[in-house]
Amino acid sequence: MNPSDRRQRTRLPLSGYAICMAGICGREALRFIQQRGRFLSALVRPLVWLFIFAAGFRSVLGVSIIPPYETYILYEVYVAPGLVAMILLFNGLQSSLSMVYDREVGAMRILLVSPYPRWYLLLSKLVAGICVALLQAYAFLAIAWFWEVEAPPIGYLTILPALILSGLMLGAMGLLMSSLFRQLENFASVMNFVIFPMFFTSSALYPLWKVQESSLPLYYICLFNPFTYAVELIRFALYGQFEPFSAMVVAGCAAAFLLAAIVAYDPSAGLMARRGGPEAAK
Amino acid sequence: MPIHFADHPAPDLAAEPPALSVERVTHAFGPRKALDDVSLAVPRGNFTALLGPNGAGKTTLFSLVTRLYHNRSGAIRVLGHDVRRQPAAALSRLGVVFQARTLDLDLSVMQNLLYHAALHGIGRSAAKQRAAEVLESVGLSDRARDKVRQLSGGQMRRVEIARALMHRPDLLLLDEPTVGLDIASRAGIVAEVRRLVASEGIGVLWATHIIEEIAPTDRVVVLHKGRIQAQGAHAEVLATAGAPDLPAAFLALTHDTAPQSEAHP
């Protein structure tokens, strides 16, 4: 290729955008297939909750009839949507935060030297993460179906947009965290300080009216936890119903987190400079 | 308002911009200046060694050129394209080998190369063809299907160089690419990159603190505490330092006389 040919390449062709996103999703899919242990552990985690925790608490926690449920339900049925949301939460944080870890820092830098706009690269990364999370969520729902968590067939379709929106919110949150925290030594600290608090202060394990009965402060914390709304959005969607308020909160948080993440990763914002400074791990 | 055509010089093959030009770049982290009024150029078809001890500012310079974050002052151009104002044009002409390993260990060599091609918008069939070419040129054609994990450290580095060449860059940046390698693989990689400079006309900026990697035909830039101490042809740098050879010149240029900016806090 001679120099004058090279000079022609100033504008990025539109088709390149599609190739770029497909490449990022493809890589995520390949990694997912290669690391079978990752898939299993991602699946085992919610199943343990379903098989053991929920079974054990079946008799302790009676759940009365609340929407979207029309009859008395088993506790397993109540927790299932929360566990689906937990899969999304783990995935969103794992795929985004994995970029913080030493070996992965390089992978992030390879991504960022792509000539495509940075917001597009980050969005592609999120889409890739959501695709993987969807696979896991459906695998979980399939197994749960044999465990008497049976939603109406249409629910498995209507849950899809709810999963995508929630996945976007949680993935964007992870992306934002990966840009803000210089050092997250290991995933354990993320579990302790982010995943468990978010999961427990939500409507995933117990309905909010029950929380309100036992602790008013906790009830308000749950109300301000965006994860609560992801859980409720998924819960209603699984029964073919749309919960507008939850959808609005989740969409709003997704947009806010995504915007903040894009700003944080902007080369002019100074945050990357702080991250990439001499003190930061190479 | 008068229009200044001088800002947009007509394309003139004789005056083609260098592969990389850094002009008066200063960059500070808090009160500490990592780069202080740094200007340097990497001509096309040239091997330029960026020599500096640890903490000289090499990594900061690489972060700025690769647009991890923006320079606040001065200008950085890749083939005349400003990294801040025309990032797509600049980055599409730039290949990088980072100091840290950046390959996916669980994926095959080919999968790693195809991923990189996709990041540059290169379609699959074109990417496969190009991957065969670049693997051939680094002598790893027979390892395309192997997982990266099965390669030696030197082979991984060569895959990273091959990857950086996938999109036919005009400028190749390498940040201490031979760190952690044995002497034989080190020499092999240096020779490999020099061959690319000669055959493809690529401009190379090779950051290192290993003086043995530098040849008498190279351009040399000595960076110390964020400042350029000397730059030019090998002989010019020796003359600047008043030293008989490069190790002596390097010592003379980087021994610790506190720079003036730090003498007056």
XYZ file of C-alpha atoms in Angstrom:
547
model
C 0.000 0.000 0.000
C 1.568 3.283 -1.006
C 1.419 6.447 1.095
C -1.220 8.196 -1.007
C -3.565 5.213 -0.526
C -3.057 5.482 3.167
C -4.013 9.134 3.196
C -7.435 8.259 1.835
C -8.396 6.514 5.058
C -9.648 9.507 6.979
C -13.337 8.708 7.333
C -14.602 5.556 8.974
C -17.057 3.661 6.779
C -20.454 2.991 8.317
C -20.117 -0.746 7.754
C -17.072 -0.632 10.006
C -19.280 0.291 12.954
C -21.249 -2.917 12.549
C -18.060 -4.958 12.129
C -16.628 -3.367 15.246
C -19.641 -4.133 17.450
C -19.944 -7.642 16.036
C -16.263 -8.185 16.804
C -16.649 -7.053 20.408
C -19.715 -9.262 20.918
C -17.976 -12.147 19.165
C -15.001 -11.927 21.478
C -17.253 -11.931 24.525
C -19.103 -14.972 23.184
C -15.843 -16.818 22.486
C -14.514 -16.086 25.946
C -17.793 -17.255 27.365
C -17.640 -20.551 25.497
C -13.973 -21.082 26.343
C -14.468 -20.471 30.023
C -17.033 -23.105 30.790
C -16.371 -22.734 34.477
C -17.566 -19.159 34.311
C -20.898 -20.230 32.841
C -21.376 -22.962 35.416
C -20.573 -20.761 38.389
C -22.814 -18.037 37.013
C -25.598 -20.603 36.858
C -24.898 -22.419 40.088
C -25.034 -19.243 42.174
C -28.726 -18.423 41.628
C -29.622 -22.108 41.605
C -28.156 -22.553 45.058
C -30.347 -19.715 46.233
C -33.351 -21.261 44.569
C -32.814 -24.871 45.646
C -31.522 -24.348 49.138
C -32.280 -20.884 50.464
C -35.755 -20.605 49.011
C -36.682 -24.165 49.953
C -35.522 -23.601 53.509
C -37.452 -20.384 53.891
C -40.554 -21.657 52.186
C -42.320 -22.245 55.478
C -40.879 -19.237 57.308
C -41.787 -16.575 54.792
C -45.373 -16.667 53.703
C -46.055 -14.435 50.763
C -49.606 -13.239 50.420
C -51.221 -12.459 47.124
C -49.649 -9.340 45.656
C -49.495 -8.254 42.029
C -48.482 -9.654 39.611
C -49.352 -12.942 41.344
C -52.997 -14.010 41.307
C -52.825 -16.893 43.720
C -50.833 -17.866 46.745
C -47.348 -18.671 45.558
C -44.411 -20.673 46.759
C -41.459 -18.706 48.025
C -39.370 -20.111 45.145
C -41.735 -18.459 42.715
C -41.372 -15.159 44.524
C -37.548 -15.158 44.540
C -37.017 -16.333 40.958
C -37.273 -12.864 39.321
C -34.895 -11.466 41.944
C -32.417 -14.211 41.163
C -32.669 -13.433 37.447
C -31.859 -9.828 38.338
C -28.947 -11.090 40.420
C -27.555 -12.827 37.328
C -27.704 -9.503 35.502
C -26.100 -7.711 38.433
C -23.205 -10.175 38.639
C -22.699 -10.067 34.907
C -22.896 -6.323 34.599
C -20.306 -5.815 37.295
C -18.122 -8.722 36.289
C -17.786 -7.849 32.629
C -17.183 -4.188 33.350
C -15.008 -4.551 36.390
C -12.944 -7.296 34.849
C -11.416 -4.476 32.866
C -9.961 -3.070 36.050
C -8.016 -6.176 36.899
C -4.373 -6.276 36.035
C -4.377 -8.628 33.124
C -7.494 -7.028 31.751
C -6.295 -3.453 31.868
C -4.434 -4.213 28.667
C -7.563 -5.543 27.002
C -9.318 -2.288 27.789
C -6.488 -0.276 26.280
C -6.598 -2.342 23.106
C -10.303 -1.554 22.924
C -9.724 2.171 23.442
C -7.133 2.542 20.673
C -9.766 1.537 18.151
C -10.472 4.518 15.882
C -14.212 4.300 16.549
C -15.745 6.836 18.936
C -15.270 5.958 22.544
C -18.967 6.069 23.432
C -19.594 3.550 20.672
C -16.899 1.222 21.972
C -18.325 1.378 25.490
C -21.846 0.776 24.216
C -20.633 -2.211 22.196
C -18.958 -3.592 25.277
C -22.244 -3.246 27.175
C -24.237 -4.936 24.420
C -21.746 -7.818 24.429
C -22.112 -8.197 28.194
C -25.898 -8.161 27.971
C -25.906 -10.922 25.335
C -23.958 -13.182 27.668
C -26.204 -12.294 30.613
C -29.323 -13.104 28.581
C -28.018 -16.599 27.866
C -27.455 -17.179 31.553
C -30.824 -15.737 32.560
C -32.710 -17.986 30.154
C -30.692 -21.029 31.191
C -31.649 -20.287 34.797
C -35.324 -19.827 33.946
C -35.299 -23.121 32.048
C -33.961 -25.003 35.051
C -36.290 -23.139 37.423
C -39.239 -24.237 35.283
C -38.612 -27.795 36.414
C -38.528 -26.500 39.977
C -42.149 -25.405 39.843
C -41.325 -21.821 38.873
C -43.610 -21.811 35.878
C -44.543 -18.502 34.313
C -47.077 -18.214 31.492
C -45.362 -18.963 28.137
C -45.791 -15.377 26.929
C -43.827 -14.243 29.988
C -40.640 -15.744 28.623
C -40.976 -13.401 25.664
C -42.126 -10.286 27.501
C -39.290 -10.642 29.977
C -36.737 -10.063 27.199
C -36.994 -6.250 26.976
C -37.020 -6.060 30.779
C -33.824 -8.110 30.912
C -32.155 -5.961 28.265
C -33.073 -2.695 29.982
C -32.033 -3.941 33.415
C -28.836 -5.412 31.986
C -28.057 -2.077 30.395
C -28.542 -0.263 33.694
C -26.394 -2.682 35.708
C -23.726 -2.950 33.018
C -23.487 0.832 32.729
C -23.208 1.014 36.511
C -20.296 -1.433 36.380
C -18.668 0.546 33.599
C -18.976 3.727 35.614
C -17.476 2.028 38.662
C -14.605 0.642 36.607
C -13.678 4.176 35.588
C -14.066 5.728 39.027
C -12.269 3.242 41.235
C -8.589 3.023 40.634
C -8.126 -0.186 42.477
C -10.619 -2.888 43.082
C -8.306 -5.537 44.347
C -10.588 -8.429 43.679
C -14.112 -9.356 42.992
C -14.696 -10.210 46.643
C -14.643 -6.564 47.663
C -17.115 -5.754 44.924
C -19.383 -8.499 46.222
C -19.152 -7.208 49.761
C -19.614 -3.557 49.031
C -21.829 -3.523 45.972
C -23.530 -6.763 45.036
C -24.700 -8.003 48.433
C -25.924 -4.631 49.724
C -27.794 -3.979 46.502
C -29.302 -7.427 46.467
C -30.390 -7.491 50.107
C -31.819 -3.984 50.177
C -34.186 -4.698 47.342
C -37.441 -6.500 46.784
C -35.584 -9.561 45.495
C -35.934 -11.695 48.631
C -38.981 -10.213 50.339
C -41.802 -7.961 49.219
C -41.443 -4.327 50.210
C -44.554 -4.325 52.424
C -42.910 -6.952 54.580
C -39.767 -4.843 54.802
C -41.858 -1.834 55.782
C -43.463 -3.826 58.582
C -40.155 -4.747 60.134
C -37.942 -1.713 59.492
C -38.933 1.661 58.141
C -35.364 2.885 57.431
C -34.634 -0.294 55.493
C -37.830 0.223 53.559
C -36.677 3.664 52.435
C -33.254 2.324 51.457
C -35.010 -0.296 49.329
C -37.118 2.424 47.730
C -34.005 4.333 46.684
C -32.205 1.268 45.391
C -32.427 1.122 41.592
C -31.986 -2.644 41.787
C -35.456 -2.891 43.404
C -36.977 -1.505 40.240
C -35.012 -3.857 38.016
C -36.379 -6.754 40.078
C -39.961 -5.483 39.900
C -39.720 -4.748 36.179
C -38.534 -8.315 35.576
C -41.127 -9.779 37.984
C -44.065 -8.157 36.214
C -42.628 -8.840 32.760
C -42.302 -12.532 33.573
C -46.083 -12.594 34.001
C -46.695 -10.646 30.814
C -47.339 -7.371 32.635
C -45.733 -3.984 32.268
C -44.822 -1.968 35.342
C -44.438 1.612 34.055
C -42.899 3.195 37.151
C -40.155 0.578 37.429
C -39.515 0.824 33.704
C -39.103 4.583 34.027
C -36.720 4.334 36.968
C -34.616 1.636 35.295
C -34.503 3.490 31.975
C -33.619 6.744 33.726
C -30.857 5.147 35.797
C -29.517 3.322 32.724
C -29.300 6.589 30.802
C -27.699 8.407 33.736
C -25.107 5.692 34.427
C -24.267 5.339 30.752
C -23.852 9.074 30.296
C -21.689 9.317 33.397
C -19.564 6.380 32.223
C -19.052 7.982 28.823
C -18.003 11.218 30.488
C -15.689 9.346 32.844
C -14.010 7.563 29.939
C -13.736 10.745 27.891
C -10.077 11.492 27.208
C -10.560 15.123 28.231
C -12.365 14.484 31.504
C -9.212 13.901 33.469
C -10.494 10.727 35.086
C -8.601 8.512 32.705
C -5.524 10.591 33.280
C -5.881 9.961 36.985
C -6.333 6.266 36.348
C -3.470 6.128 33.897
C -1.152 8.267 35.987
C 2.205 7.028 37.123
C 0.787 5.790 40.419
C -1.775 3.604 38.724
C -0.921 -0.003 38.145
C 0.355 -0.554 34.644
C -12.821 37.533 8.613
C -9.723 36.511 6.671
C -9.251 32.830 6.026
C -5.850 31.494 6.840
C -4.898 28.917 4.308
C -1.590 28.537 6.004
C -3.257 26.237 8.532
C -4.039 23.758 5.792
C -0.924 23.294 3.709
C -1.507 21.812 0.275
C -0.531 18.146 0.047
C 3.032 18.062 -1.100
C 4.792 14.738 -1.284
C 8.129 16.333 -0.513
C 6.745 17.825 2.682
C 4.731 14.856 3.937
C 4.205 14.978 7.672
C 6.301 12.674 9.840
C 4.777 9.451 11.196
C 4.618 11.056 14.622
C 5.179 14.589 15.723
C 4.916 15.734 19.312
C 5.100 19.480 19.748
C 5.632 21.252 23.030
C 3.579 18.843 25.120
C 3.464 19.404 28.842
C 1.444 17.100 31.062
C 1.120 17.190 34.815
C -0.406 14.855 37.378
C -1.218 17.251 40.177
C 1.860 19.315 40.945
C 4.257 16.842 39.307
C 5.114 17.367 35.673
C 5.319 13.988 33.944
C 6.156 15.655 30.649
C 7.701 19.085 30.429
C 7.718 20.873 27.076
C 8.387 17.699 25.115
C 8.881 17.914 21.349
C 9.963 15.019 19.207
C 9.435 13.535 15.777
C 9.491 10.062 14.308
C 10.083 10.255 10.544
C 8.559 7.629 8.293
C 10.616 4.567 7.609
C 12.700 5.295 10.654
C 13.493 3.504 13.877
C 13.490 5.977 16.740
C 14.537 4.788 20.163
C 13.000 6.561 23.124
C 15.538 6.032 25.818
C 14.831 6.861 29.411
C 15.101 5.440 32.895
C 11.992 4.300 34.775
C 9.726 7.229 35.575
C 11.092 9.336 32.728
C 7.597 9.919 31.338
C 7.589 7.295 28.591
C 4.337 5.699 29.677
C 2.643 9.098 29.975
C 3.787 9.965 26.475
C 2.387 6.664 25.152
C -0.910 7.254 26.936
C -1.219 10.650 25.273
C -0.330 9.406 21.795
C -2.767 6.476 22.105
C -5.452 8.877 23.368
C -6.050 7.228 26.704
C -6.302 10.834 27.802
C -5.774 14.122 26.067
C -2.786 16.405 26.147
C -3.622 19.755 27.756
C -0.983 21.724 25.936
C 0.921 21.348 22.707
C -0.041 19.052 19.857
C 0.405 15.393 18.962
C 0.022 14.407 15.312
C 0.067 11.023 13.663
C 0.816 11.512 9.970
C -0.313 15.088 10.355
C -3.624 14.176 12.028
C -4.088 15.787 15.407
C -4.911 13.116 17.996
C -7.313 15.457 19.799
C -9.124 16.923 16.841
C -9.055 14.016 14.370
C -8.842 10.993 16.647
C -10.308 8.531 14.138
C -7.821 9.481 11.426
C -4.916 9.460 13.858
C -5.786 6.187 15.612
C -6.454 4.313 12.383
C -2.834 4.916 11.385
C -1.403 3.876 14.685
C -0.329 0.433 15.862
C 0.605 -0.178 19.496
C 2.356 -2.858 21.490
C 1.778 -2.108 25.149
C 4.173 -3.049 27.870
C 1.607 -5.234 29.631
C 0.420 -8.344 27.850
C -2.861 -7.618 26.145
C -3.761 -10.865 24.393
C -6.689 -13.071 25.344
C -4.910 -16.136 26.639
C -7.886 -18.447 26.186
C -8.458 -17.507 22.567
C -6.421 -18.679 19.603
C -3.821 -16.532 17.894
C -6.138 -16.122 14.911
C -9.113 -15.168 17.097
C -7.023 -12.474 18.766
C -5.999 -11.058 15.406
C -9.538 -11.122 14.026
C -10.835 -9.315 17.117
C -8.313 -6.559 16.598
C -9.212 -6.323 12.902
C -12.881 -5.921 13.854
C -11.957 -3.067 16.201
C -10.571 -1.368 13.118
C -13.635 -2.135 11.038
C -11.909 -4.728 8.840
C -14.325 -7.389 7.575
C -13.754 -11.047 8.252
C -12.437 -12.295 4.927
C -10.056 -9.364 4.481
C -8.958 -9.812 8.096
C -8.204 -13.520 7.621
C -6.089 -12.776 4.585
C -4.199 -10.035 6.378
C -3.740 -12.197 9.489
C -2.041 -14.863 7.360
C 0.291 -12.184 5.984
C 1.291 -10.704 9.321
C 1.743 -14.117 10.950
C 3.950 -15.094 8.065
C 6.041 -11.974 8.566
C 6.634 -12.728 12.254
C 7.249 -16.413 11.539
C 4.243 -17.814 13.399
C 2.076 -19.086 10.535
C 1.998 -22.567 12.015
C 0.652 -21.333 15.367
C -2.481 -19.562 14.105
C -4.875 -22.109 15.617
C -3.049 -22.512 18.908
C -4.295 -20.881 22.049
C -2.169 -17.936 23.101
C -1.648 -19.610 26.472
C 0.469 -22.281 24.751
C 2.963 -19.758 23.344
C 6.242 -18.656 24.891
C 6.731 -15.085 26.086
C 8.696 -14.173 22.983
C 6.070 -15.684 20.699
C 3.309 -13.751 22.468
C 5.213 -10.543 21.836
C 5.532 -11.413 18.168
C 1.783 -12.058 18.017
C 1.234 -8.636 19.572
C 3.449 -7.054 16.928
C 1.571 -8.951 14.222
C -1.689 -7.729 15.728
C -0.483 -4.119 15.740
C 0.251 -4.480 12.014
C -3.187 -5.877 11.103
C -4.594 -2.524 9.989
C -1.416 -1.473 8.119
C -0.401 1.375 10.424
C 2.140 3.996 9.413
C 3.352 4.420 12.957
C 4.169 1.621 15.374
C 4.603 2.365 19.071
C 6.273 -0.193 21.288
C 6.480 0.346 25.030
C 9.436 -1.637 26.374
C 8.435 -4.650 24.286
C 11.319 -6.859 25.358
C 10.808 -6.638 29.113
C 10.900 -10.071 30.683
C 12.241 -11.879 27.611
C 15.428 -13.887 27.289
C 18.310 -12.499 25.226
C 17.609 -14.597 22.136
C 13.930 -13.626 21.851
C 14.841 -10.039 22.597
C 17.288 -9.877 19.721
C 14.796 -11.656 17.460
C 12.094 -9.098 18.144
C 14.349 -6.100 17.645
C 15.530 -7.556 14.328
C 11.929 -8.248 13.325
C 10.836 -4.659 13.909
C 13.871 -3.246 12.106
C 13.023 -5.382 9.102
C 9.492 -3.913 9.094
C 10.912 -0.415 9.149
C 13.016 -1.218 6.104
C 10.435 -3.199 4.135
C 7.166 -1.431 4.963
C 8.397 2.091 5.556
C 6.751 2.202 8.972
C 7.881 4.780 11.507
C 8.719 3.109 14.817
C 8.949 4.624 18.266
C 10.617 2.062 20.501
C 10.648 2.933 24.193
C 13.317 1.178 26.181
C 15.910 1.490 28.869
C 18.075 -1.246 27.389
C 20.854 0.476 25.500
C 21.994 -2.672 23.668
C 18.793 -2.581 21.631
C 19.827 0.634 19.911
C 21.765 0.532 16.628
C 24.117 3.237 15.305
C 21.670 3.953 12.470
C 18.774 4.777 14.810
C 17.482 8.120 15.823
C 17.682 8.469 19.580
C 15.554 10.526 21.941
C 16.704 10.697 25.535
C 13.917 11.474 27.994
C 14.629 12.086 31.644
C 12.282 13.411 34.318
C 9.797 14.456 31.666
C 12.269 16.483 29.645
C 14.021 15.781 26.375
C 17.719 15.766 27.160
C 18.927 15.097 23.639
C 17.579 13.888 20.322
C 18.835 13.260 16.845
C 20.940 10.748 15.004
C 23.006 8.437 17.151
C 26.172 10.526 16.552
C 24.407 13.786 17.345
C 23.295 12.491 20.709
C 26.839 11.433 21.529
C 28.028 14.926 20.558
C 25.363 16.582 22.734
C 26.470 14.534 25.718
C 30.163 14.816 24.870
C 30.493 11.087 25.409
C 32.360 8.379 23.478
C 29.517 5.866 23.397
C 25.805 5.619 24.089
C 25.997 4.118 27.604
C 28.257 6.968 28.672
C 26.044 9.500 26.922
C 22.969 8.041 28.616
C 24.600 8.282 32.029
C 25.765 11.823 31.390
C 22.341 12.923 30.213
C 20.330 11.268 32.960
C 22.468 11.524 36.054
C 20.648 13.414 38.730
C 21.199 17.082 38.443
C 17.945 18.438 39.735
C 16.086 20.209 36.927
C 15.520 23.900 37.458
C 11.772 23.580 37.766
C 12.261 21.465 40.869
C 15.044 23.590 42.310
C 12.551 26.418 42.816
C 9.420 24.884 44.261
